[in-house]
Short mmCIF file of C-alpha atoms and ligand atoms in Angstrom, two decimals:
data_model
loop_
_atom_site.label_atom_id
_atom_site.label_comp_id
_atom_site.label_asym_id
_atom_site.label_seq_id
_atom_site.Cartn_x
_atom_site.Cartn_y
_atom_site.Cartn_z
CA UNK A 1 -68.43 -49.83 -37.60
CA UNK A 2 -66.30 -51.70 -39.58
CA UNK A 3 -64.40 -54.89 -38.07
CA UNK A 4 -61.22 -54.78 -39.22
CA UNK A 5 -59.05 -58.16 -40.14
CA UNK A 6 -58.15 -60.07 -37.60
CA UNK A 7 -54.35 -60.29 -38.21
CA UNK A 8 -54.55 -56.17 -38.18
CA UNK A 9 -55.95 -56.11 -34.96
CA UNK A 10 -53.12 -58.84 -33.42
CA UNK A 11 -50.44 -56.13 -34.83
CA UNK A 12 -52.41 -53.11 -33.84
CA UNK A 13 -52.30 -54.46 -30.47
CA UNK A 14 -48.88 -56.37 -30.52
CA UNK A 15 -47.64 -52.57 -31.76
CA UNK A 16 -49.24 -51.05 -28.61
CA UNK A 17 -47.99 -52.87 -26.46
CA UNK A 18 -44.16 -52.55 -27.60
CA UNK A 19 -45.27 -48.98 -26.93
CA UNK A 20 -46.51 -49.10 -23.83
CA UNK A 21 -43.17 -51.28 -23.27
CA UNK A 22 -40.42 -47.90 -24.78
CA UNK A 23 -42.71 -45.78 -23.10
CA UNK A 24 -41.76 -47.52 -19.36
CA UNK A 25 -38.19 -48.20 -20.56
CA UNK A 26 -38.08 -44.39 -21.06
CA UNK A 27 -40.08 -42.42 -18.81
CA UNK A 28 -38.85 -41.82 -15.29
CA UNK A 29 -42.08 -41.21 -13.43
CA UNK A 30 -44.37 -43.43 -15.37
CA UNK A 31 -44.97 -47.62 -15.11
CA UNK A 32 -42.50 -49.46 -12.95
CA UNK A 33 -39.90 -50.91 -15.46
CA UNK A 34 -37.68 -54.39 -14.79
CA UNK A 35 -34.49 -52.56 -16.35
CA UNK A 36 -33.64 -50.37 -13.71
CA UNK A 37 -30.51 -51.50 -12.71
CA UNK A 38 -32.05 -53.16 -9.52
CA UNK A 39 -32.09 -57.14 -9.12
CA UNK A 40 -35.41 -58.23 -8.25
CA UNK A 41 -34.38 -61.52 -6.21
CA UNK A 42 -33.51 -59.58 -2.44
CA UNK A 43 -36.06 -57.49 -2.07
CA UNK A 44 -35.39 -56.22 1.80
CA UNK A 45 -31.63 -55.37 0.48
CA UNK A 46 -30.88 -51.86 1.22
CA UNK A 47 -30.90 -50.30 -2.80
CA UNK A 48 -27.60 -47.43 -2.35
CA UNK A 49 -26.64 -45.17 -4.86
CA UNK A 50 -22.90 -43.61 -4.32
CA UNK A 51 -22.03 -40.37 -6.99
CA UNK A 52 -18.11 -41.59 -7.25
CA UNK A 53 -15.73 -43.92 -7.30
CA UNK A 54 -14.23 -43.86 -3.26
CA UNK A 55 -17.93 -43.36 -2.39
CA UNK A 56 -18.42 -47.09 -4.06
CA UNK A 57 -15.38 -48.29 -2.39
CA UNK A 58 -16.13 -47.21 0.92
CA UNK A 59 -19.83 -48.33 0.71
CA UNK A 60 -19.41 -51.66 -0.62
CA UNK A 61 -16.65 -52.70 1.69
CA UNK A 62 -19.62 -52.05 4.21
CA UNK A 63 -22.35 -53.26 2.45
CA UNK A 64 -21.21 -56.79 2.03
CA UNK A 65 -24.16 -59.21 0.93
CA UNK A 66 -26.66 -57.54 2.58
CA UNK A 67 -26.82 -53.97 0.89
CA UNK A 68 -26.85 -53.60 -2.47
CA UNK A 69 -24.58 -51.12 -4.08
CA UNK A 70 -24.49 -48.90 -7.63
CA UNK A 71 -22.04 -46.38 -8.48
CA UNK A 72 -22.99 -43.62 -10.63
CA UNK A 73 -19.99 -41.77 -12.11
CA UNK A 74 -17.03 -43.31 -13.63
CA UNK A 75 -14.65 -41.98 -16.24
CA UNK A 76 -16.55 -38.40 -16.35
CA UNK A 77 -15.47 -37.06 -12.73
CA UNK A 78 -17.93 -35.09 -10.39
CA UNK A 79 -16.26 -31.81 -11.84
CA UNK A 80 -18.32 -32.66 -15.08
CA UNK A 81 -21.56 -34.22 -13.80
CA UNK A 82 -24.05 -34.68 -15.99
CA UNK A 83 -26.81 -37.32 -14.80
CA UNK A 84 -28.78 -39.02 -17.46
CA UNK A 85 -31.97 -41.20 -17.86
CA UNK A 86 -30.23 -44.22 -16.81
CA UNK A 87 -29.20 -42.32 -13.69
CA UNK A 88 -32.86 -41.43 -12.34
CA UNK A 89 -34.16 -44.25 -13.90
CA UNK A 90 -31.80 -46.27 -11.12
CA UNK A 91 -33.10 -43.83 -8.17
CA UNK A 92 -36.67 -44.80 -8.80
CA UNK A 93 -36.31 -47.69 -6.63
CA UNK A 94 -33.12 -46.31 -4.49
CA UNK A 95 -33.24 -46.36 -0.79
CA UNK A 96 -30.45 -43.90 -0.34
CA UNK A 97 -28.00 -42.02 -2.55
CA UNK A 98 -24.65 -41.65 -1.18
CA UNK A 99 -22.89 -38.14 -1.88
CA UNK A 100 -19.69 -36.38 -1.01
CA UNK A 101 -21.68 -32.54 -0.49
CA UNK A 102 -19.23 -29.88 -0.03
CA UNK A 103 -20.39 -28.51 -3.31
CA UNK A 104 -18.53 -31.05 -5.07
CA UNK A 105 -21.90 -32.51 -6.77
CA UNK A 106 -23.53 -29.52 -7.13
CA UNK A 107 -27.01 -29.22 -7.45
CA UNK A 108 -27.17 -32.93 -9.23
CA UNK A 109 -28.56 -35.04 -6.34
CA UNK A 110 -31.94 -33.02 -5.72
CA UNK A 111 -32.29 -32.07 -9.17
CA UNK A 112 -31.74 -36.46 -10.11
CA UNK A 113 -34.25 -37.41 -7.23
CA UNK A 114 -36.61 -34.42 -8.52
CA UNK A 115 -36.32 -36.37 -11.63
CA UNK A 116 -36.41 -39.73 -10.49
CA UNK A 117 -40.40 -39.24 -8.99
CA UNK A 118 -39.07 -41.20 -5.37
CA UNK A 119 -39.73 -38.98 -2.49
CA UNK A 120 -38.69 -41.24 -0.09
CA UNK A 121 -35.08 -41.21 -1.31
CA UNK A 122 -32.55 -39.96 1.21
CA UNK A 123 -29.49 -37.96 -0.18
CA UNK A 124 -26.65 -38.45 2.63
CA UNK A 125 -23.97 -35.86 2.30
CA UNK A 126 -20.89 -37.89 3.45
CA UNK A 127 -18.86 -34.85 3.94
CA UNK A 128 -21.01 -33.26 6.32
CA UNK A 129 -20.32 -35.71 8.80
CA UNK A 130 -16.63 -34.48 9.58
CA UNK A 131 -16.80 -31.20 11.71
CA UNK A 132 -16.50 -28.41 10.10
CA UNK A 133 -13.75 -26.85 11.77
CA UNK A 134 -11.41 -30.30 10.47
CA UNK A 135 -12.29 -28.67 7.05
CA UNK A 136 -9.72 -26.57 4.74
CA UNK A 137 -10.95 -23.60 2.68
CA UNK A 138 -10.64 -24.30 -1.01
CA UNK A 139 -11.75 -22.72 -3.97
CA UNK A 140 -12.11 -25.91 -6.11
CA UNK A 141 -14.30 -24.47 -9.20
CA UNK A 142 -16.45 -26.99 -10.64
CA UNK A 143 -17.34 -27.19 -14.75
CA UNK A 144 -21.60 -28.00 -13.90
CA UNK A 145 -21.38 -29.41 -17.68
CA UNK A 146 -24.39 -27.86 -18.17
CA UNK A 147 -23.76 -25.93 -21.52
CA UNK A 148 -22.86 -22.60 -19.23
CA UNK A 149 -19.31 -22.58 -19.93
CA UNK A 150 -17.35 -22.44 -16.53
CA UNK A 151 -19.97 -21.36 -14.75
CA UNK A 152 -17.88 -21.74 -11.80
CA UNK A 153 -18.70 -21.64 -7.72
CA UNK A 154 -16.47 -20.75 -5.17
CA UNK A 155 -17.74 -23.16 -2.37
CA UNK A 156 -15.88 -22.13 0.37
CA UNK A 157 -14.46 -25.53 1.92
CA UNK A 158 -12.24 -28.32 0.02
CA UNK A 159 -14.64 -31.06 -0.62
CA UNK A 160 -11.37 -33.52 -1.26
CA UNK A 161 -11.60 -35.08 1.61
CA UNK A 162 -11.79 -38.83 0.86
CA UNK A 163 -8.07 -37.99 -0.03
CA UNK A 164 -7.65 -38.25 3.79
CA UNK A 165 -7.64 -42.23 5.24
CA UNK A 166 -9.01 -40.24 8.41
CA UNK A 167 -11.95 -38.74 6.81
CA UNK A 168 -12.63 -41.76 4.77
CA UNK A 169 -13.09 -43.59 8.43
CA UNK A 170 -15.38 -40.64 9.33
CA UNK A 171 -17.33 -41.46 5.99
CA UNK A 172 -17.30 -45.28 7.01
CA UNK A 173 -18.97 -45.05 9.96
CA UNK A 174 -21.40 -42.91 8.52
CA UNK A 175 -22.38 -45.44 5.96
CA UNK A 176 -21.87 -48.28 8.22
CA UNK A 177 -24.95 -46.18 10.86
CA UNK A 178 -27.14 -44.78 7.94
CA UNK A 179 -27.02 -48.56 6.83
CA UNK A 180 -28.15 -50.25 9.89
CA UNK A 181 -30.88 -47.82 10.34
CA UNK A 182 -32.04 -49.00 6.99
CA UNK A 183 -31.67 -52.42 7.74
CA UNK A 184 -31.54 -53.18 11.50
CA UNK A 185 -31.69 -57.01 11.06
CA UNK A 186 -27.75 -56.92 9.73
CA UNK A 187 -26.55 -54.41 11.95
CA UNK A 188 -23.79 -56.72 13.97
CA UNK A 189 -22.89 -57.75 10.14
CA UNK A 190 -22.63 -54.07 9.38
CA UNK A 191 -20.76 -52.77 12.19
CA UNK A 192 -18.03 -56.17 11.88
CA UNK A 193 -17.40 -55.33 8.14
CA UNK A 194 -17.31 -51.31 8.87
CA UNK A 195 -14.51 -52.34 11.91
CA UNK A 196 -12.54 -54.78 9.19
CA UNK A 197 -12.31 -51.98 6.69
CA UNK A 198 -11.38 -49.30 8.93
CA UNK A 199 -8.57 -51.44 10.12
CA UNK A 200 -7.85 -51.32 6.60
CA UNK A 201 -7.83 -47.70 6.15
CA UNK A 202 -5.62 -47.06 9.09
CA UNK A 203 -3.27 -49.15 7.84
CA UNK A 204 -3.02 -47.81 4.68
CA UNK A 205 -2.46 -44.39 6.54
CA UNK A 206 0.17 -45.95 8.80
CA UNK A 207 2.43 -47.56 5.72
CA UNK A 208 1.85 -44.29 3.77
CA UNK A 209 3.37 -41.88 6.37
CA UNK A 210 6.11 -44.92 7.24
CA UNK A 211 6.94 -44.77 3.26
CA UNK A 212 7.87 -41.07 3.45
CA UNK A 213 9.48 -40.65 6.49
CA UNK A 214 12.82 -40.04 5.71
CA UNK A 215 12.31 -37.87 2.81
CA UNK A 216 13.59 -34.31 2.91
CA UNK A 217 11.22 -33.01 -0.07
CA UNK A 218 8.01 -32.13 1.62
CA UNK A 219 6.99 -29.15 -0.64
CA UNK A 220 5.03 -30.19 -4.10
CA UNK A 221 3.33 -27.84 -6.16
CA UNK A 222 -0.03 -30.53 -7.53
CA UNK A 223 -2.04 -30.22 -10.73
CA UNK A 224 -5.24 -28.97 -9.22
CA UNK A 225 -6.35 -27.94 -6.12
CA UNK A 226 -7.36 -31.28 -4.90
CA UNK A 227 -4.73 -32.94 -2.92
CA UNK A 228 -4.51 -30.99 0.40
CA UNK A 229 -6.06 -33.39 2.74
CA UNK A 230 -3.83 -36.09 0.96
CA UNK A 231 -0.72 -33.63 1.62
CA UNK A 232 -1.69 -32.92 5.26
CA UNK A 233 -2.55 -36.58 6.10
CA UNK A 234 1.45 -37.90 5.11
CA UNK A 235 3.25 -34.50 6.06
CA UNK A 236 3.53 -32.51 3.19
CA UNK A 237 2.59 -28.80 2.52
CA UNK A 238 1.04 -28.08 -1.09
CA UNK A 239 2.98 -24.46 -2.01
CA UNK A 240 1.10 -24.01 -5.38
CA UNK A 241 -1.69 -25.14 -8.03
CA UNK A 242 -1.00 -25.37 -11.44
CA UNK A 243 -4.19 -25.27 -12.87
CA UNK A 244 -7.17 -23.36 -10.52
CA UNK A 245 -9.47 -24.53 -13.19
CA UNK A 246 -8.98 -28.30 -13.37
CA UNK A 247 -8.92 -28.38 -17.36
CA UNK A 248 -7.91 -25.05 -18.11
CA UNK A 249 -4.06 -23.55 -18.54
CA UNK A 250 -2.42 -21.24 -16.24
CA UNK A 251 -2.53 -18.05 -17.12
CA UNK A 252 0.84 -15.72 -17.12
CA UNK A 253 0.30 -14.40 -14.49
CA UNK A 254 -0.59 -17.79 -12.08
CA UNK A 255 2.45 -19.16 -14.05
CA UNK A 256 5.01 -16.43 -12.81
CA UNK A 257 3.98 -16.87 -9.05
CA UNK A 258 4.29 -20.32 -9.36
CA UNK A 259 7.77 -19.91 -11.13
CA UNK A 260 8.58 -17.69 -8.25
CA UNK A 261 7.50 -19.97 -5.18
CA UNK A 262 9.32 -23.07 -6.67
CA UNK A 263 12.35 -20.95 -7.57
CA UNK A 264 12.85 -19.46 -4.34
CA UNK A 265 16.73 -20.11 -3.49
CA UNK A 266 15.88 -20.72 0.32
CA UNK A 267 13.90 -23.67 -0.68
CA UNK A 268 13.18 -24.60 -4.43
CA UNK A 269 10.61 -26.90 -5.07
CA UNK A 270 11.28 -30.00 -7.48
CA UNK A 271 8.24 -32.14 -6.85
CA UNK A 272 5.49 -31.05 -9.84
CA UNK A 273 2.55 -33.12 -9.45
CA UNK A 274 0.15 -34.46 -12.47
CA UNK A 275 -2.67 -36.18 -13.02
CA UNK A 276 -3.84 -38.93 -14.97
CA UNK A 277 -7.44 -36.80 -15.82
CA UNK A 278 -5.64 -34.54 -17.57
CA UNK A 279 -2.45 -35.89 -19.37
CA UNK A 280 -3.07 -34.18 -22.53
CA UNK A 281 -2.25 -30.82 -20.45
CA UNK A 282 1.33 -29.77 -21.15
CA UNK A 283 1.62 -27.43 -18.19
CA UNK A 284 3.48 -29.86 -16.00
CA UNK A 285 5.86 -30.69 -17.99
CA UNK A 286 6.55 -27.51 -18.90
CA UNK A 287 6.85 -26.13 -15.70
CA UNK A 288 9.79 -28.90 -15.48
CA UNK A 289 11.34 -27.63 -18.07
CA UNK A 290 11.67 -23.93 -16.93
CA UNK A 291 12.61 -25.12 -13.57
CA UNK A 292 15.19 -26.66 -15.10
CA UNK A 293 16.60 -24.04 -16.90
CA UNK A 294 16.16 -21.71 -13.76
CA UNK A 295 18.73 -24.05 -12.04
CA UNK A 296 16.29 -26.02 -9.51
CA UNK A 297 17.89 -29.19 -8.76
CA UNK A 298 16.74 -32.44 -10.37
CA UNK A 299 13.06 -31.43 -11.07
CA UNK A 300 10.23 -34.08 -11.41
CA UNK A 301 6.59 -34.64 -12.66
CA UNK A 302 4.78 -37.03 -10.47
CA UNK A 303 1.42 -38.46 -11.81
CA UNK A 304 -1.16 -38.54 -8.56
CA UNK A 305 -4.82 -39.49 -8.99
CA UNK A 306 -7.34 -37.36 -6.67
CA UNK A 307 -9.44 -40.94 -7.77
CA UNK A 308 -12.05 -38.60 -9.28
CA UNK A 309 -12.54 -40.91 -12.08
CA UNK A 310 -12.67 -44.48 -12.75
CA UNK A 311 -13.27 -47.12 -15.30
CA UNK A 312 -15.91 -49.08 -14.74
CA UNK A 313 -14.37 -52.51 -15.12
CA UNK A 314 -11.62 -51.23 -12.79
CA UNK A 315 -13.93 -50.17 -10.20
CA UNK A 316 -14.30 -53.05 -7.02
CA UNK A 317 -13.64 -53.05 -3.39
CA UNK A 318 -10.35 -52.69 -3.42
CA UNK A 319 -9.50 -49.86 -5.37
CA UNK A 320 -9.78 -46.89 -3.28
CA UNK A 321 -6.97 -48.35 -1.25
CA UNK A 322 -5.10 -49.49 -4.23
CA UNK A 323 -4.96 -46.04 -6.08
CA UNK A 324 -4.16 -44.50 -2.71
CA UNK A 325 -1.29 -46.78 -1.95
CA UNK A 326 -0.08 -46.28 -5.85
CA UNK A 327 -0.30 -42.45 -5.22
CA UNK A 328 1.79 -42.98 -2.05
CA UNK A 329 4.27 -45.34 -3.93
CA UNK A 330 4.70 -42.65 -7.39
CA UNK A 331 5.34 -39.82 -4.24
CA UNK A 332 8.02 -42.41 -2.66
CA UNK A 333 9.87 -42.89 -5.77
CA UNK A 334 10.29 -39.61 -6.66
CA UNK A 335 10.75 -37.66 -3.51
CA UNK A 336 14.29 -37.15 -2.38
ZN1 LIG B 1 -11.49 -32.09 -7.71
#
């Protein structure tokens, strides 16, 4: 056999090595890798994984020091999850992963812990914990970004319901238990921050409804079919959706009955809702228009986030509440 230089061998091996090294960085199931999103300094911390943006929010204002928290989804909303690498490459090590359920996630969460190799992890539908006869039926169809262009699902109930402060306290104290279960040592320091926040929450409900009392406008017509346990939580009845498909147009037909309900001389409608997810759709605006022209009084576009969608650097512990309040605050100022 032939010895080959020595300087050969110190790169054959160096080269191996950075190999072995990608092939951890990149592979799910294979070595355990230090870049997984995980500090290594607390081990004993609770590891939670939320899908979205209130999820984080709500979990975090829990969590405190003693859990620690990573959110998944940011500016592409649960409507378009996709998971990556990254993603089950953070679940390896995950304790829990945090979820809304109603269908709103789809299939993601087993399919990303199938992928992620951890058997131990426990997916925690959120929603599930508010009884199911508090739920509304809704028809929200979800794009599973998955190359099968609208391959849409009619699940039945309206997973929105983190629009509610109510249901948000439900999801609270189902974090704040599923938390000290996981980590009985802190429970007193989970059930104190759990009480804080919730104070918070009803608060926020409290001003909200306070903010719109006196306004006569209580019909809207919103973007997409998202905002109903916002609208019932402050008094207000949702009379239409412009677009069924979050993303896609109304068709002529949706558009007519829409035209017709806000038209109605009994009791026009002049309160369009928007949102910021899709403000390169015109439909809004021209909606306004036509109502205009069809003689309802003063007609407006309101822009109200269903806080789907976040960037990440805007993303802390405050912003569920902040978004919420702005929401309430675009409604005030335009509301008659
Ligand atoms: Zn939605």
């Amino acid at each position: 056999m032939v010895k080959q230089p020595l300087r050969y061998r110190v790169v054959a091996g160096f080269l191996t090595l950075l190999s072995i090294g990608f092939g951890c960085l990149f592979s799910v199931s294979g070595c355990s890798t230090p870049d997984d999103g995980w500090p290594n300094d607390r081990p004993t911390a609770p590891k939670v994984v939320v899908s979205f943006a209130p999820l984080y929010c709500f979990a975090v204002n829990v969590a405190g020091d003693d859990a620690i928290v990573r959110n998944l989804l940011t500016t592409t909303g649960p409507h378009h999850f996709n998971p990556t690498d990254k993603d089950a490459r953070l679940l390896r090590r995950a304790d829990m992963l945090l979820v809304n359920g109603l269908g709103l996630e789809g299939d993601k969460p087993e399919k990303m812990k199938k992928g992620s190799g951890n058997k131990s992890l426990k997916i925690i539908e959120l929603a599930g914990k508010i009884p199911a006869d508090r739920l509304y039926e809704g028809s929200c169809h979800h794009d599973h970004g998955d190359g099968d262009d609208h391959h849409d699902h009619d699940h039945g109930k309206d997973p929105h319901v983190w629009l509610s402060p109510d249901y948000a306290i439900t999801m609270v104290e189902a974090i704040r238990d599923e938390l000290k279960a996981a980590d009985a040592g802190h429970a007193a320091d989970y059930d104190r921050r759990a009480a804080e926040y919730i104070v918070k929450l009803r608060k926020l409900k409290e001003d909200g409804i306070a903010l719109l009392k006196d306004k006569k406008d209580r019909k809207l017509v919103t973007f997409h079919d998202s905002m109903t346990y916002f609208a019932k939580t402050f008094n207000m009845n949702i009379v239409g959706v412009v677009e069924k498909n979050p993303g896609s147009e109304p068709n002529d037909q949706q558009l007519k009955k829409l035209l017709a309900i806000c038209t109605n001389p009994e009791s026009p409608v002049r309160v369009l809702c928007t949102e910021p997810q899709y403000s390169n759709s015109n439909a809004g605006q021209q909606l306004v228009n036509i109502l205009k022209q069809k003689g309802v009084p003063d007609p407006v576009l309101v822009e109200l986030d269903p806080l789907e969608t976040v960037p990440q650097d805007q993303l802390n512990a405050g912003w569920y509440e902040a978004k919420m309040r702005a929401n309430l605050a675009a409604l005030a100022e335009k509301m008659k």
